[in-house]
GROMACS .gro file of C-alpha atoms in nm:
model
  338
    1MET     CA    1   2.797  -1.692   0.055
    2ASP     CA    2   3.092  -1.673  -0.182
    3ARG     CA    3   3.017  -1.287  -0.276
    4TRP     CA    4   2.888  -1.254   0.128
    5VAL     CA    5   3.282  -1.423   0.216
    6ASP     CA    6   3.431  -1.204  -0.103
    7GLN     CA    7   3.264  -0.889   0.019
    8GLY     CA    8   3.488  -0.953   0.368
    9GLN     CA    9   3.130  -1.037   0.582
   10THR     CA   10   3.042  -0.694   0.625
   11LEU     CA   11   2.741  -0.494   0.592
   12LYS     CA   12   2.859  -0.074   0.487
   13LEU     CA   13   2.586   0.156   0.529
   14THR     CA   14   2.649   0.543   0.423
   15THR     CA   15   2.474   0.830   0.585
   16HIS     CA   16   2.511   1.168   0.517
   17GLY     CA   17   2.879   1.039   0.339
   18LEU     CA   18   2.986   0.900   0.636
   19LEU     CA   19   3.080   0.458   0.593
   20ASP     CA   20   2.950   0.267   0.894
   21ILE     CA   21   3.101  -0.100   0.857
   22LYS     CA   22   2.940  -0.392   1.043
   23SER     CA   23   3.091  -0.676   1.123
   24ASN     CA   24   3.046  -0.989   1.332
   25PHE     CA   25   2.715  -1.095   1.181
   26GLU     CA   26   2.626  -1.455   1.228
   27VAL     CA   27   2.526  -1.619   0.886
   28GLU     CA   28   2.302  -1.941   0.784
   29HIS     CA   29   2.300  -2.005   0.405
   30VAL     CA   30   1.900  -2.183   0.393
   31ARG     CA   31   1.900  -2.390   0.113
   32SER     CA   32   1.602  -2.477  -0.076
   33ARG     CA   33   1.392  -2.813   0.052
   34SER     CA   34   1.232  -3.025  -0.253
   35VAL     CA   35   1.014  -3.336  -0.181
   36MET     CA   36   1.001  -3.610  -0.420
   37GLY     CA   37   0.774  -3.641  -0.689
   38ASP     CA   38   0.727  -3.546  -1.025
   39VAL     CA   39   1.024  -3.287  -0.977
   40GLY     CA   40   1.347  -3.519  -0.763
   41VAL     CA   41   1.625  -3.244  -0.812
   42PRO     CA   42   1.682  -3.085  -0.501
   43GLY     CA   43   1.580  -2.720  -0.467
   44GLN     CA   44   1.314  -2.693  -0.708
   45GLY     CA   45   1.107  -2.892  -0.552
   46ILE     CA   46   0.765  -2.790  -0.465
   47ILE     CA   47   0.813  -2.754  -0.133
   48THR     CA   48   0.547  -2.762   0.187
   49SER     CA   49   0.451  -2.602   0.483
   50PHE     CA   50   0.660  -2.740   0.787
   51SER     CA   51   0.522  -2.657   1.089
   52ASP     CA   52   0.349  -2.854   1.171
   53SER     CA   53   0.658  -3.084   1.311
   54PRO     CA   54   0.939  -2.989   1.510
   55ALA     CA   55   1.304  -2.839   1.295
   56PRO     CA   56   1.546  -3.133   1.259
   57SER     CA   57   1.875  -3.172   1.427
   58GLY     CA   58   2.049  -2.880   1.461
   59GLU     CA   59   1.822  -2.597   1.306
   60GLU     CA   60   1.697  -2.390   1.564
   61ILE     CA   61   1.330  -2.294   1.636
   62ILE     CA   62   1.283  -1.925   1.462
   63HIS     CA   63   1.090  -1.731   1.723
   64ASN     CA   64   1.164  -1.292   1.495
   65LEU     CA   65   1.181  -1.329   1.163
   66ILE     CA   66   1.186  -0.989   1.001
   67VAL     CA   67   1.117  -1.090   0.557
   68SER     CA   68   1.211  -0.755   0.333
   69VAL     CA   69   1.280  -1.025   0.006
   70LYS     CA   70   1.130  -0.885  -0.314
   71ALA     CA   71   0.742  -0.966  -0.307
   72PHE     CA   72   0.748  -1.216  -0.540
   73ASN     CA   73   1.006  -1.399  -0.337
   74THR     CA   74   0.794  -1.436  -0.033
   75VAL     CA   75   0.686  -1.740  -0.032
   76ASN     CA   76   1.005  -1.969  -0.176
   77ALA     CA   77   1.132  -1.786   0.097
   78LEU     CA   78   0.932  -1.902   0.334
   79GLN     CA   79   0.869  -2.226   0.203
   80ARG     CA   80   1.281  -2.259   0.328
   81ILE     CA   81   1.274  -2.255   0.615
   82ALA     CA   82   0.866  -2.336   0.703
   83HIS     CA   83   0.939  -2.577   0.923
   84ARG     CA   84   1.156  -2.386   1.159
   85LEU     CA   85   0.832  -2.121   1.277
   86THR     CA   86   0.577  -2.212   1.542
   87ARG     CA   87   0.250  -2.100   1.585
   88GLU     CA   88   0.434  -1.903   1.863
   89SER     CA   89   0.720  -1.736   1.642
   90ALA     CA   90   0.656  -1.353   1.448
   91ILE     CA   91   0.683  -1.299   1.136
   92LEU     CA   92   0.715  -0.912   1.053
   93PHE     CA   93   0.656  -0.806   0.705
   94ILE     CA   94   0.758  -0.473   0.572
   95GLN     CA   95   0.789  -0.497   0.188
   96ASN     CA   96   0.654  -0.308  -0.095
   97GLY     CA   97   0.293  -0.391  -0.247
   98MET     CA   98   0.028  -0.599  -0.092
   99GLY     CA   99  -0.196  -0.864  -0.126
  100ILE     CA  100   0.171  -1.083  -0.020
  101ILE     CA  101   0.028  -1.196   0.360
  102GLU     CA  102  -0.309  -1.399   0.176
  103GLU     CA  103  -0.012  -1.556  -0.084
  104VAL     CA  104   0.129  -1.641   0.201
  105ASN     CA  105  -0.184  -1.815   0.417
  106ASP     CA  106  -0.277  -1.985   0.139
  107GLN     CA  107   0.061  -2.146   0.040
  108VAL     CA  108   0.277  -2.194   0.364
  109PHE     CA  109   0.075  -2.163   0.573
  110PRO     CA  110  -0.253  -2.305   0.521
  111GLU     CA  111  -0.395  -2.406   0.865
  112PRO     CA  112  -0.443  -2.090   1.074
  113GLU     CA  113  -0.402  -2.300   1.418
  114LYS     CA  114  -0.074  -2.316   1.296
  115ARG     CA  115   0.011  -1.982   1.124
  116PRO     CA  116   0.266  -1.793   1.337
  117GLN     CA  117   0.179  -1.442   1.465
  118TYR     CA  118   0.210  -1.164   1.159
  119MET     CA  119   0.324  -0.817   1.170
  120LEU     CA  120   0.308  -0.574   0.916
  121GLY     CA  121   0.552  -0.244   0.837
  122VAL     CA  122   0.552   0.060   0.640
  123ILE     CA  123   0.862   0.202   0.590
  124SER     CA  124   0.900   0.573   0.446
  125HIS     CA  125   1.334   0.560   0.425
  126GLY     CA  126   1.492   0.657   0.119
  127ILE     CA  127   1.806   0.408   0.093
  128TYR     CA  128   2.006   0.205  -0.280
  129GLN     CA  129   2.251  -0.033  -0.256
  130THR     CA  130   2.566   0.039  -0.469
  131ASN     CA  131   2.769  -0.297  -0.415
  132PRO     CA  132   2.653  -0.632  -0.313
  133PHE     CA  133   2.607  -0.594   0.113
  134SER     CA  134   2.682  -0.194   0.028
  135PHE     CA  135   2.365   0.030   0.112
  136VAL     CA  136   2.339   0.414   0.152
  137HIS     CA  137   2.095   0.533   0.361
  138SER     CA  138   1.958   0.885   0.077
  139GLY     CA  139   1.699   0.916   0.351
  140HIS     CA  140   1.525   0.969   0.653
  141GLY     CA  141   1.223   0.873   0.777
  142THR     CA  142   0.968   0.642   0.970
  143THR     CA  143   0.857   0.328   1.016
  144ALA     CA  144   0.480   0.149   1.081
  145LEU     CA  145   0.379  -0.124   1.256
  146ALA     CA  146   0.089  -0.363   1.295
  147ILE     CA  147   0.088  -0.642   1.482
  148LEU     CA  148  -0.221  -0.839   1.347
  149PRO     CA  149  -0.438  -1.013   1.479
  150ARG     CA  150  -0.526  -1.384   1.407
  151ARG     CA  151  -0.914  -1.361   1.372
  152VAL     CA  152  -1.086  -0.993   1.223
  153GLU     CA  153  -1.322  -1.066   1.468
  154GLU     CA  154  -1.162  -1.017   1.796
  155VAL     CA  155  -1.210  -0.737   2.031
  156LYS     CA  156  -0.908  -0.821   2.299
  157PRO     CA  157  -0.706  -1.018   2.053
  158HIS     CA  158  -0.371  -1.253   2.211
  159PHE     CA  159  -0.079  -1.136   2.088
  160GLU     CA  160   0.290  -1.383   2.175
  161SER     CA  161   0.550  -1.192   2.342
  162SER     CA  162   0.812  -1.267   2.010
  163ALA     CA  163   0.563  -1.064   1.841
  164LEU     CA  164   0.618  -0.854   2.162
  165TYR     CA  165   0.960  -0.810   2.185
  166LEU     CA  166   0.963  -0.772   1.815
  167LEU     CA  167   0.773  -0.430   1.844
  168ARG     CA  168   0.933  -0.393   2.157
  169THR     CA  169   1.321  -0.373   2.000
  170VAL     CA  170   1.221  -0.206   1.687
  171THR     CA  171   1.091   0.129   1.846
  172ARG     CA  172   1.353   0.138   2.078
  173THR     CA  173   1.605   0.138   1.785
  174PRO     CA  174   1.591   0.554   1.731
  175VAL     CA  175   1.741   0.613   1.376
  176LEU     CA  176   1.411   0.399   1.217
  177ALA     CA  177   1.224   0.643   1.412
  178ALA     CA  178   0.935   0.367   1.438
  179VAL     CA  179   0.566   0.374   1.589
  180GLY     CA  180   0.329   0.133   1.689
  181PHE     CA  181  -0.007   0.176   1.525
  182GLY     CA  182  -0.360  -0.058   1.537
  183PRO     CA  183  -0.378  -0.294   1.181
  184THR     CA  184  -0.675  -0.030   1.108
  185ASP     CA  185  -0.443   0.227   1.094
  186LEU     CA  186  -0.152   0.030   0.967
  187THR     CA  187  -0.380  -0.076   0.671
  188GLN     CA  188  -0.484   0.255   0.569
  189LEU     CA  189  -0.116   0.399   0.564
  190GLN     CA  190  -0.045   0.063   0.384
  191ILE     CA  191  -0.274   0.132   0.139
  192GLU     CA  192  -0.198   0.510   0.103
  193LYS     CA  193   0.148   0.442  -0.026
  194LEU     CA  194   0.068   0.162  -0.247
  195ALA     CA  195  -0.169   0.432  -0.412
  196VAL     CA  196   0.123   0.665  -0.435
  197ASN     CA  197   0.382   0.296  -0.554
  198ALA     CA  198   0.147   0.275  -0.777
  199ILE     CA  199   0.167   0.604  -0.960
  200ILE     CA  200   0.557   0.686  -0.970
  201ASN     CA  201   0.690   0.371  -1.019
  202PRO     CA  202   0.475   0.165  -1.358
  203LEU     CA  203   0.503   0.562  -1.493
  204THR     CA  204   0.916   0.630  -1.395
  205ALA     CA  205   0.940   0.273  -1.512
  206LEU     CA  206   0.749   0.327  -1.915
  207MET     CA  207   0.923   0.670  -1.914
  208ASP     CA  208   1.258   0.577  -1.818
  209CYS     CA  209   1.247   0.867  -1.621
  210GLN     CA  210   1.412   1.008  -1.247
  211ASN     CA  211   1.016   1.110  -1.029
  212GLY     CA  212   1.028   1.465  -1.028
  213GLU     CA  213   1.041   1.458  -1.418
  214LEU     CA  214   0.642   1.326  -1.396
  215LEU     CA  215   0.622   1.737  -1.233
  216HIS     CA  216   0.467   1.993  -1.401
  217ARG     CA  217   0.407   1.808  -1.768
  218PRO     CA  218  -0.031   1.823  -1.827
  219SER     CA  219   0.012   1.509  -1.999
  220ILE     CA  220   0.134   1.333  -1.734
  221SER     CA  221  -0.073   1.485  -1.468
  222ARG     CA  222  -0.351   1.369  -1.681
  223ILE     CA  223  -0.258   0.972  -1.690
  224ILE     CA  224  -0.235   1.015  -1.322
  225ARG     CA  225  -0.545   1.128  -1.203
  226LEU     CA  226  -0.774   0.874  -1.428
  227LEU     CA  227  -0.508   0.640  -1.267
  228LEU     CA  228  -0.626   0.752  -0.975
  229ALA     CA  229  -0.982   0.777  -1.016
  230GLU     CA  230  -1.008   0.410  -1.089
  231ILE     CA  231  -0.764   0.337  -0.748
  232SER     CA  232  -0.979   0.607  -0.481
  233LEU     CA  233  -1.272   0.398  -0.617
  234VAL     CA  234  -1.165   0.081  -0.517
  235ILE     CA  235  -1.003   0.241  -0.167
  236LYS     CA  236  -1.367   0.356  -0.079
  237SER     CA  237  -1.538   0.033  -0.157
  238LEU     CA  238  -1.254  -0.162   0.044
  239PRO     CA  239  -1.528  -0.365   0.232
  240GLU     CA  240  -1.231  -0.386   0.545
  241LEU     CA  241  -1.264  -0.017   0.567
  242GLN     CA  242  -1.603   0.033   0.553
  243GLY     CA  243  -1.709   0.260   0.921
  244VAL     CA  244  -1.360   0.358   0.934
  245PRO     CA  245  -1.381   0.793   0.940
  246ASN     CA  246  -1.288   0.992   0.712
  247VAL     CA  247  -1.172   0.713   0.435
  248LYS     CA  248  -1.364   0.932   0.180
  249MET     CA  249  -1.190   1.204   0.231
  250ARG     CA  250  -0.834   1.051   0.279
  251PHE     CA  251  -0.842   0.846  -0.079
  252ASP     CA  252  -0.971   1.142  -0.201
  253ILE     CA  253  -0.832   1.168  -0.573
  254ALA     CA  254  -0.763   1.534  -0.463
  255ARG     CA  255  -0.606   1.385  -0.227
  256LEU     CA  256  -0.427   1.130  -0.368
  257GLU     CA  257  -0.251   1.345  -0.630
  258ASN     CA  258  -0.148   1.550  -0.426
  259GLN     CA  259   0.029   1.280  -0.187
  260VAL     CA  260   0.138   1.169  -0.588
  261LEU     CA  261   0.332   1.490  -0.616
  262GLY     CA  262   0.493   1.505  -0.278
  263ILE     CA  263   0.698   1.206  -0.315
  264ALA     CA  264   0.800   1.303  -0.637
  265ARG     CA  265   0.894   1.635  -0.538
  266LYS     CA  266   1.082   1.456  -0.248
  267THR     CA  267   1.280   1.200  -0.422
  268ALA     CA  268   1.279   1.446  -0.738
  269ALA     CA  269   1.616   1.268  -0.827
  270ASN     CA  270   1.567   0.974  -0.708
  271ARG     CA  271   1.490   0.648  -0.987
  272SER     CA  272   1.168   0.415  -0.906
  273SER     CA  273   1.293   0.052  -0.803
  274MET     CA  274   1.069  -0.073  -1.114
  275LEU     CA  275   1.278   0.148  -1.387
  276GLN     CA  276   1.581  -0.001  -1.154
  277ASP     CA  277   1.437  -0.364  -1.192
  278PHE     CA  278   1.420  -0.302  -1.543
  279GLY     CA  279   1.803  -0.188  -1.606
  280GLN     CA  280   1.884  -0.531  -1.440
  281GLY     CA  281   1.668  -0.729  -1.615
  282ARG     CA  282   1.511  -0.831  -1.242
  283PRO     CA  283   1.115  -0.911  -1.233
  284THR     CA  284   0.919  -0.641  -1.132
  285GLU     CA  285   0.634  -0.553  -0.830
  286ILE     CA  286   0.329  -0.535  -1.048
  287GLU     CA  287   0.195  -0.755  -0.958
  288TYR     CA  288   0.110  -0.688  -0.604
  289ILE     CA  289   0.127  -0.289  -0.674
  290THR     CA  290  -0.093  -0.210  -0.957
  291GLY     CA  291  -0.219  -0.548  -0.971
  292TYR     CA  292  -0.311  -0.546  -0.610
  293PHE     CA  293  -0.613  -0.237  -0.694
  294VAL     CA  294  -0.722  -0.449  -1.035
  295ARG     CA  295  -0.759  -0.736  -0.823
  296ARG     CA  296  -0.943  -0.626  -0.530
  297GLY     CA  297  -1.193  -0.368  -0.805
  298GLU     CA  298  -1.248  -0.693  -0.958
  299GLU     CA  299  -1.400  -0.784  -0.571
  300VAL     CA  300  -1.624  -0.473  -0.483
  301GLY     CA  301  -1.739  -0.474  -0.874
  302ILE     CA  302  -1.508  -0.246  -0.996
  303GLN     CA  303  -1.330  -0.297  -1.356
  304CYS     CA  304  -0.985  -0.108  -1.342
  305VAL     CA  305  -0.947  -0.058  -1.717
  306LEU     CA  306  -0.648   0.222  -1.700
  307ASN     CA  307  -0.470   0.006  -1.407
  308TYR     CA  308  -0.529  -0.304  -1.591
  309MET     CA  309  -0.411  -0.181  -1.879
  310LEU     CA  310  -0.086  -0.055  -1.758
  311LYS     CA  311  -0.028  -0.360  -1.576
  312HIS     CA  312   0.054  -0.529  -1.876
  313MET     CA  313   0.218  -0.288  -2.029
  314ILE     CA  314   0.494  -0.306  -1.695
  315LYS     CA  315   0.426  -0.712  -1.774
  316ALA     CA  316   0.487  -0.637  -2.141
  317LYS     CA  317   0.807  -0.408  -2.134
  318GLU     CA  318   0.945  -0.689  -1.810
  319ARG     CA  319   1.049  -0.970  -2.036
  320LEU     CA  320   1.134  -0.749  -2.350
  321GLU     CA  321   1.359  -0.629  -2.068
  322ARG     CA  322   1.453  -0.971  -2.040
  323GLU     CA  323   1.514  -1.119  -2.269
  324ARG     CA  324   1.756  -0.807  -2.388
  325HIS     CA  325   1.967  -0.875  -2.069
  326ALA     CA  326   1.955  -1.230  -2.210
  327ASN     CA  327   2.036  -1.135  -2.519
  328LEU     CA  328   1.779  -1.305  -2.661
  329LEU     CA  329   1.673  -1.055  -2.901
  330PRO     CA  330   1.839  -0.978  -3.174
  331LEU     CA  331   2.044  -0.561  -3.072
  332LYS     CA  332   2.053  -0.485  -3.513
  333PRO     CA  333   1.776  -0.584  -3.743
  334GLN     CA  334   1.888  -0.810  -3.966
  335SER     CA  335   1.831  -0.779  -4.371
  336PRO     CA  336   1.602  -0.944  -4.591
  337SER     CA  337   1.896  -1.214  -4.732
  338GLN     CA  338   1.986  -1.277  -4.375
   0.00000   0.00000   0.00000
């Protein structure tokens, strides 16, 4: 909150060199809610779901919520406000990575009959942060949205009015270029984007290079093809995509490689989010990107050996970078006498 006040309680967005400043936001600072147990410190305990009880006095029910935090922060963020979300609430997840909703179901909303209505979004807009609450819209793209049925087997699913309202609101916002899709189509878009991220993010992070520097290098091209061979096989073996037309063609190795190279070309001067995370000593989302394909591969009997190795190379570098930022590693080798 101090940063928000220091920055004038405004959001700044630069598009095509033009600065747009927005103010008069209603901002609420949500603190962690702890339960008494082994850890009796406020904000440090394990937070359970409060969705089965009404919001305490003074706290309003949240009808529509957009979640755009880093994947590994999702559970913690939702646990803080789960008591204010009901079955009639709608949650729109717009994040990198996959496997997040499964964690939310397991740790935040374990009872299916009390879960809010989930929505998913896939964004291709380019945006980066320059300062706290200051951003640059570097590339116009599109936004794909879908309301998820509560049960996969539902033929004519019932969607909460809050979810329909949120879908209409977002699709009527011109700058987002948002379109609604069916759940299966959205899943394919999400997996397609994830496959691209599973190549560009970890490789640029390990090689400390811009996206475009992955192009026209024979050794890197071979690495990309080998990684995509595993990813393609996993995708085509996923049970939720069996029977979907053209899946094998859409997720063929050659087509995925063209997707990767096309995005690398389009964002040639960009530094991937994972590379930026390394630079700031922050955790990465590798478990929800490469890790997702490794886990799903294990489920269908495919060992993604190369992607497994890549995941742990990122995790090892992540820890080294974090320790360097915390000054836990000596910068210079010590002499034997020391």
